[in-house]
Coordinates of C-alpha atoms and ligand atoms in Angstrom, one line a residue:
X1 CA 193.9 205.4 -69.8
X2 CA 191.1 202.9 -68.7
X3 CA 193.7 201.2 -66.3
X4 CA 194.2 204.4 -64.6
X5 CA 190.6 205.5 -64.5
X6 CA 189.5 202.5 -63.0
X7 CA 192.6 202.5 -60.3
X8 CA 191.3 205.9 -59.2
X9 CA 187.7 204.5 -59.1
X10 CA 188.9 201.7 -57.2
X11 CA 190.6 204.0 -54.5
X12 CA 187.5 206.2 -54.7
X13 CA 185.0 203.3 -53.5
X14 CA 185.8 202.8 -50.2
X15 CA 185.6 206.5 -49.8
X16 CA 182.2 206.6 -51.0
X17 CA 180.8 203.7 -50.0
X18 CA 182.1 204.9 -45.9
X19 CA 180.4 208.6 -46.6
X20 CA 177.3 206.6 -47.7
X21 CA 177.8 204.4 -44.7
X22 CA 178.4 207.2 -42.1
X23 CA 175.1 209.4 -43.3
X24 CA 173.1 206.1 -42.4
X25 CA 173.1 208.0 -39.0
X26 CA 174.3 205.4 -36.4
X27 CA 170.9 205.8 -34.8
X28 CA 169.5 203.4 -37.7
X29 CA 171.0 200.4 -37.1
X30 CA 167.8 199.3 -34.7
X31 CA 165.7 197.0 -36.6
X32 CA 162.3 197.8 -35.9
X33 CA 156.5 204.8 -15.2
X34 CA 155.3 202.2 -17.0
X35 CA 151.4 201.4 -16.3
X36 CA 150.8 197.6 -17.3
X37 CA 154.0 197.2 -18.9
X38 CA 156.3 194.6 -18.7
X39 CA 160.2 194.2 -18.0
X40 CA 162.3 195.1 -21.1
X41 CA 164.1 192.0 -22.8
X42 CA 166.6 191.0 -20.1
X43 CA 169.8 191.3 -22.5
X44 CA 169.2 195.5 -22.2
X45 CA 169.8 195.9 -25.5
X46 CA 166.5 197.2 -26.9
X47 CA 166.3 200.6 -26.0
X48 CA 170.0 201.8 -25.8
X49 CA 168.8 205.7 -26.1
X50 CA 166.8 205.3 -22.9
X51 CA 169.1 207.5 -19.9
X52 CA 168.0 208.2 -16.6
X53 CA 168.4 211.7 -15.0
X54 CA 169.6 211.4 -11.6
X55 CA 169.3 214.6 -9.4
X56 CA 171.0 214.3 -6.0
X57 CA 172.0 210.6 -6.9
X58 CA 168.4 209.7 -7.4
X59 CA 166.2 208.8 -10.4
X60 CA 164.2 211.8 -11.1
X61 CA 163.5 211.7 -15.1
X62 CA 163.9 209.8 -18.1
X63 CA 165.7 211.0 -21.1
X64 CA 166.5 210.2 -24.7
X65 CA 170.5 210.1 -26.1
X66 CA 170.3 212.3 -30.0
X67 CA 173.6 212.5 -30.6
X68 CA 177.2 211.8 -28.5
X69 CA 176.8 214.9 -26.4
X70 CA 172.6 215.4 -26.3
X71 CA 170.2 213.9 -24.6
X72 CA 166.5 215.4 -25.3
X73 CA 164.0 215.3 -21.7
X74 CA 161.3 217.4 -20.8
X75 CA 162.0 220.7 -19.1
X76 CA 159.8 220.3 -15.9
X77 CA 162.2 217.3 -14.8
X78 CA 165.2 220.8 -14.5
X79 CA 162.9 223.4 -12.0
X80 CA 166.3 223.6 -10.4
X81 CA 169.0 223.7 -13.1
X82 CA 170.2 227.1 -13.3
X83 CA 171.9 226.9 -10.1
X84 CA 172.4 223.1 -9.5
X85 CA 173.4 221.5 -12.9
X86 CA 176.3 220.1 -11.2
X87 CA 173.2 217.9 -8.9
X88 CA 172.4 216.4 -11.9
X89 CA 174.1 213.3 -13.7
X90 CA 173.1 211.0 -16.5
X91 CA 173.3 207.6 -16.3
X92 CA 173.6 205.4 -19.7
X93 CA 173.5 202.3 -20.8
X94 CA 172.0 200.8 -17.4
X95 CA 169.2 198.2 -17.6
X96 CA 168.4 198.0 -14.0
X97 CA 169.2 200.9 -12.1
X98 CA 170.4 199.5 -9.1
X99 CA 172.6 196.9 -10.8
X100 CA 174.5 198.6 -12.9
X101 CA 177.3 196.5 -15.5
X102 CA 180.3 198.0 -17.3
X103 CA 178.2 198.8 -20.1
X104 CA 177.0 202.0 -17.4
X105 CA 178.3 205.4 -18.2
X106 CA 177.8 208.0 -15.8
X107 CA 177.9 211.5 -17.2
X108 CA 178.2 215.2 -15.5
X109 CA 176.3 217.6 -17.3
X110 CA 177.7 220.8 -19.1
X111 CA 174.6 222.4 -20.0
X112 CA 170.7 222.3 -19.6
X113 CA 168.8 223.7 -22.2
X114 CA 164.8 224.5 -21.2
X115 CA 162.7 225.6 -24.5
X116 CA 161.7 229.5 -24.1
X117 CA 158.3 228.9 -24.5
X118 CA 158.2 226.6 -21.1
X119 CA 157.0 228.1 -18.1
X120 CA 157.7 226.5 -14.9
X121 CA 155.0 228.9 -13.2
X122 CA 152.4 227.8 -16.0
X123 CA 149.0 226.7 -15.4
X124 CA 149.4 223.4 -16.1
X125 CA 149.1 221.4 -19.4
X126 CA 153.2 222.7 -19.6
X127 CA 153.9 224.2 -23.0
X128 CA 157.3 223.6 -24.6
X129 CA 158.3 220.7 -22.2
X130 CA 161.1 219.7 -24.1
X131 CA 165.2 220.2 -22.5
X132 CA 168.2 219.7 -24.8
X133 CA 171.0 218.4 -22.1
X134 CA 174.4 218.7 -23.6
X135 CA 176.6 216.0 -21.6
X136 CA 180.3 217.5 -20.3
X137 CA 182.5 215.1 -22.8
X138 CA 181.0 213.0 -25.9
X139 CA 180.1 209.4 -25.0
X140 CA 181.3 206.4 -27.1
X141 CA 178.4 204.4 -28.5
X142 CA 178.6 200.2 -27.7
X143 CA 175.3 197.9 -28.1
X144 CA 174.0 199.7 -24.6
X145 CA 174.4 203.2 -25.6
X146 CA 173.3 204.4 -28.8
X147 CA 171.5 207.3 -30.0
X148 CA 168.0 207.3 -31.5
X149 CA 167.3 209.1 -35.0
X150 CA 164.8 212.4 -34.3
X151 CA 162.2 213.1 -36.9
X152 CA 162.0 216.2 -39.1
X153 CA 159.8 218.7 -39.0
X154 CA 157.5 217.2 -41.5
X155 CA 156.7 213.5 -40.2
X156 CA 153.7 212.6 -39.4
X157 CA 153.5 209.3 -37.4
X158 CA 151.2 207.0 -38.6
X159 CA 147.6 207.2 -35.7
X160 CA 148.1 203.1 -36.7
X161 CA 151.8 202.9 -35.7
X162 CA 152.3 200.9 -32.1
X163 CA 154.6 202.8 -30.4
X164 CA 156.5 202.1 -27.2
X165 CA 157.2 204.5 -24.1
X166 CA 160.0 203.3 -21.8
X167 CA 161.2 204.2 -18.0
X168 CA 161.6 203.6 -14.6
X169 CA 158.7 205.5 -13.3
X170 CA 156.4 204.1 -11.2
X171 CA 154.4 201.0 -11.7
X172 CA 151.0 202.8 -10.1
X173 CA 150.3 206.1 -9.0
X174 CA 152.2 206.6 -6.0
X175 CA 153.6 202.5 -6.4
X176 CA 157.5 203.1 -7.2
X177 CA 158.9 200.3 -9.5
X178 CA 160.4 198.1 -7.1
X179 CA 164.1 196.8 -6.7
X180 CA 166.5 196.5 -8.8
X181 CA 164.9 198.8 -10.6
X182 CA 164.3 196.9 -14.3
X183 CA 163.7 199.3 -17.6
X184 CA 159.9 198.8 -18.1
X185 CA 158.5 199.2 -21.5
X186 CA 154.7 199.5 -23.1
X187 CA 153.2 199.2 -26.3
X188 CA 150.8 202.4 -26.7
X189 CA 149.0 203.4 -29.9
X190 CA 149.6 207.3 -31.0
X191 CA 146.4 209.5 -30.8
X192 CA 146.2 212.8 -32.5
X193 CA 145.2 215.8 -31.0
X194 CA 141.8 216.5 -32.0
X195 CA 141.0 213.3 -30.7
X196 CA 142.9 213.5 -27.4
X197 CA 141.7 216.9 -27.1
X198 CA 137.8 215.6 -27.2
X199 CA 138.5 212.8 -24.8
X200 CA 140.0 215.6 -22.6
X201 CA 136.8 217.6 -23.1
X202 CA 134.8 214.7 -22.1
X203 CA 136.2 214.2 -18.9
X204 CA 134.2 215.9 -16.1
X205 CA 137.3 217.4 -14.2
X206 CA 137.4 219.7 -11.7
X207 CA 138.8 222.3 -12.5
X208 CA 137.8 221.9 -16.5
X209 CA 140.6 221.6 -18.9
X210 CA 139.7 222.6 -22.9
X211 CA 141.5 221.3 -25.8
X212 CA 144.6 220.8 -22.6
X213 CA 146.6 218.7 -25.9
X214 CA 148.5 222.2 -28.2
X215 CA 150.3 221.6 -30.8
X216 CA 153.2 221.1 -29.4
X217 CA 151.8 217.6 -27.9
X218 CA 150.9 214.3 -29.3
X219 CA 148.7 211.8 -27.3
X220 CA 149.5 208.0 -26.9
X221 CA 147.4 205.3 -24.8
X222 CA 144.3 203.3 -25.0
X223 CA 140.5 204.8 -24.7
X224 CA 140.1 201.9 -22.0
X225 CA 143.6 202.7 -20.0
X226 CA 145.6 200.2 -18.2
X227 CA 148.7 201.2 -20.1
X228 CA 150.7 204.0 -19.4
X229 CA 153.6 206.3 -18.4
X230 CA 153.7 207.7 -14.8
X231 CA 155.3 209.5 -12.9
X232 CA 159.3 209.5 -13.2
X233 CA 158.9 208.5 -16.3
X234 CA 158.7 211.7 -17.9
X235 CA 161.7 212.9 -19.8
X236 CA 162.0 209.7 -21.3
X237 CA 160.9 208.4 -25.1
X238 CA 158.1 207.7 -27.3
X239 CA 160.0 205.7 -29.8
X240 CA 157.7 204.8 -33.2
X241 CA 159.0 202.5 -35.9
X242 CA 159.6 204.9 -39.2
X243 CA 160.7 203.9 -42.3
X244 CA 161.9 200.6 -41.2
X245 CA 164.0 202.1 -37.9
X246 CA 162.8 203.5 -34.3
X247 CA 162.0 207.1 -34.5
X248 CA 162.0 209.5 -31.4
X249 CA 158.2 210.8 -31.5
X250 CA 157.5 212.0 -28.1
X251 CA 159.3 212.7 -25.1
X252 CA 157.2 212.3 -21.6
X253 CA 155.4 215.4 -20.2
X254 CA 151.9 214.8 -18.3
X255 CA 149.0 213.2 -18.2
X256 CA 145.7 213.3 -15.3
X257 CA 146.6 210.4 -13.2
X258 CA 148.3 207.0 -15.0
X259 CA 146.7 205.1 -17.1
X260 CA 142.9 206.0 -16.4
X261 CA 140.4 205.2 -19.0
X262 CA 139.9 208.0 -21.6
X263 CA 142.7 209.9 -20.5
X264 CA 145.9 208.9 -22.2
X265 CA 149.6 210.4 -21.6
X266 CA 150.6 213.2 -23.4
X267 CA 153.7 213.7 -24.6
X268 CA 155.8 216.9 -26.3
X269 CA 155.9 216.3 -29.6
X270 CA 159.2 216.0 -31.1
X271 CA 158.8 217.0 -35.1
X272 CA 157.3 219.7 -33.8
X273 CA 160.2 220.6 -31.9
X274 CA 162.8 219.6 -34.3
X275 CA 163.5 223.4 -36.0
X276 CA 164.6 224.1 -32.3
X277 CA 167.0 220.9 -31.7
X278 CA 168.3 222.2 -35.2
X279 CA 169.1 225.5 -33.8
X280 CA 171.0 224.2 -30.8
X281 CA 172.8 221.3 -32.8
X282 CA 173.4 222.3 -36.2
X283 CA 175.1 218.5 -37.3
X284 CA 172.0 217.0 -36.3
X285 CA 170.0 215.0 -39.0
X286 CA 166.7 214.3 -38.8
X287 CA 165.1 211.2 -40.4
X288 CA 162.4 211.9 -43.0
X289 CA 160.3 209.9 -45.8
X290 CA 161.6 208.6 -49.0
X291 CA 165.5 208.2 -48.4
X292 CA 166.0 205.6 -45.7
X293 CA 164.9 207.1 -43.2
X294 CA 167.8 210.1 -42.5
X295 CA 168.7 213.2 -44.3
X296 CA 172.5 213.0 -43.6
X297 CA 172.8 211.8 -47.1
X298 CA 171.8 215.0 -48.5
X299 CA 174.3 216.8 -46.7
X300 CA 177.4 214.7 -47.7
X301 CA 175.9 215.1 -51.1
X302 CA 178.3 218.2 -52.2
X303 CA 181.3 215.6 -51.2
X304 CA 179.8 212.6 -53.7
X305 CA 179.0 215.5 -56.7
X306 CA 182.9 216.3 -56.3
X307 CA 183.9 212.6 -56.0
X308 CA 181.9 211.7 -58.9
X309 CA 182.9 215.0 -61.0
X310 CA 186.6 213.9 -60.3
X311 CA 186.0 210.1 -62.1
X312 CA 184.1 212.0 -65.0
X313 CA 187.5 214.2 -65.1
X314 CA 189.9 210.4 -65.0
X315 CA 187.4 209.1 -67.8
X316 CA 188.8 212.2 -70.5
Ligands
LIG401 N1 154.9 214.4 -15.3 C1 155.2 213.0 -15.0 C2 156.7 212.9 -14.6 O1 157.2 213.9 -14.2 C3 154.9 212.1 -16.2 C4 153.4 212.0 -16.3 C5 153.0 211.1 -17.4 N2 151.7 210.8 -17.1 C6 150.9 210.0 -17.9 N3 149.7 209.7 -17.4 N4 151.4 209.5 -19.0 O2 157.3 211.9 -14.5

């Protein structure tokens, strides 16, 4: 009886121990228009969520791979996409945009998804600036292409936490990054709303924006500028370190100028969009604290209770 028990144990592992494996969401297995950034490592390999939205075979936008068919932007980079989808393309894997390797995927898109609260015809600060854009076929994930996990509802990113924005925007207002177009990336601290919102107030601007930052936004930058996302940059991600792993905490959406003291980029925040990514992608998991980082565990959990019921059963 204990020979066969532990045979059926035995056979059991690797099944377990692969469902344990496979709810460590692949987006875990990272270890930890750019203003005053610097060229990401040359290998490309840091940042291989980062896509670029091309729209009539140029850069427009940044974006952020979730999953083998999603990539999360911001919906002003789509003003056209209910008539033109087929004008866009996504472009993954690249490092420098106009020297692209084998490790570059190029992807048609099947669907663009614009949150219903956006309003291209807003006043601007946009509200719900946030696009799910579901790729035509799945995409294989290699060292270049790889998603990044997304954060539930609940996390709150540490105001401490050095986060990094990432794009090809430009290097200055109105200064495109210049050939071949290298990945830039920037080190910029998370700052919360109230706090954005009274540097906002602050700033004598004509015409006046009050509390511009809602809810839906997070702030990221320094009180004394200098580093930044710009323009073309937007789209792309706020990536924070979480529970040991990079966590998608922003996507790009505005900002008054680039990089000016007291005004720091804003970005949509992506917890507080996360109910909605659910909605549209109902296999996604979302990290959260206290279980390594992602909650696909829990839903794999009725398979383990049955596994583990089963080698109760082979014990009798
Ligand atoms: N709206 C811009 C874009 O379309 C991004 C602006 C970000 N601005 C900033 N200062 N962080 O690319």
């Amino acid at each position: 009886m204990v020979p066969f028990s532990l045979a059926v144990w035995l056979l059991l592992l690797p099944v377990l121990l692969q469902d344990a494996a496979s709810s460590e969401a692949v987006c875990e297995a990272q270890a930890q228009r750019i203003i005053g950034g610097r060229p990401a490592p040359s290998d490309g390999l840091s940042w291989p969520w980062q896509v670029s939205i091309f729209y009539q075979g140029k850069h427009i936008c940044g974006g952020a791979l979730i999953a083998e068919k999603w990539v999360l932007s911001a919906a002003h980079c789509f003003p056209n996409f209910k008539m033109q989808t087929k004008h866009y393309v996504v472009v993954l894997g690249a490092y420098q945009l106009l020297n692209t390797s084998s490790n570059t995927v190029t992807s048609d898109i099947q669907r663009i998804i614009l949150h219903p609260s956006y309003d291209s015809y807003d006043t601007p600060p946009p509200r719900g600036d946030i696009a799910l854009v579901e790729l035509k076929s799945p995409v294989s994930f290699t060292a270049y292409i790889r998603p990044i996990c997304l954060p539930e509802a609940s996390v709150q990113f540490s105001m401490e936490e050095s986060c990094v924005v990432t794009g090809w925007g430009e290097i200055q207002p109105g200064v495109a990054l210049p050939p071949p177009l290298t990945l830039q990336e920037v080190k910029v601290p998370l700052i919360d709303r109230e706090k954005c919102n009274s540097l906002f107030n602050a700033a004598q601007r004509e015409p006046p924006l009050y509390n511009p930052v809602g809810p839906g936004m997070i702030c990221a930058g320094y009180q004394e500028g200098g580093k930044d996302s710009c323009q073309g940059d937007s789209g792309g991600p706020l990536a924070c370190p979480y529970d040991g792993h990079w966590v998608l905490a922003g996507v790009v959406s505005w900002g008054i100028g680039c990089g000016r003291p007291g005004l720091p980029g804003v970005y949509s925040s992506v917890p507080f969009y996360a109910t909605w990514i659910s909605q549209h992608i109902p296999s996604m998991t979302f990290a959260m604290r206290g279980n390594g980082g992602v909650n696909g565990r829990e839903q794999n959990s009725p398979a383990v209770i049955l596994l583990l019921v089963f080698f109760a059963l082979t014990l009798l």
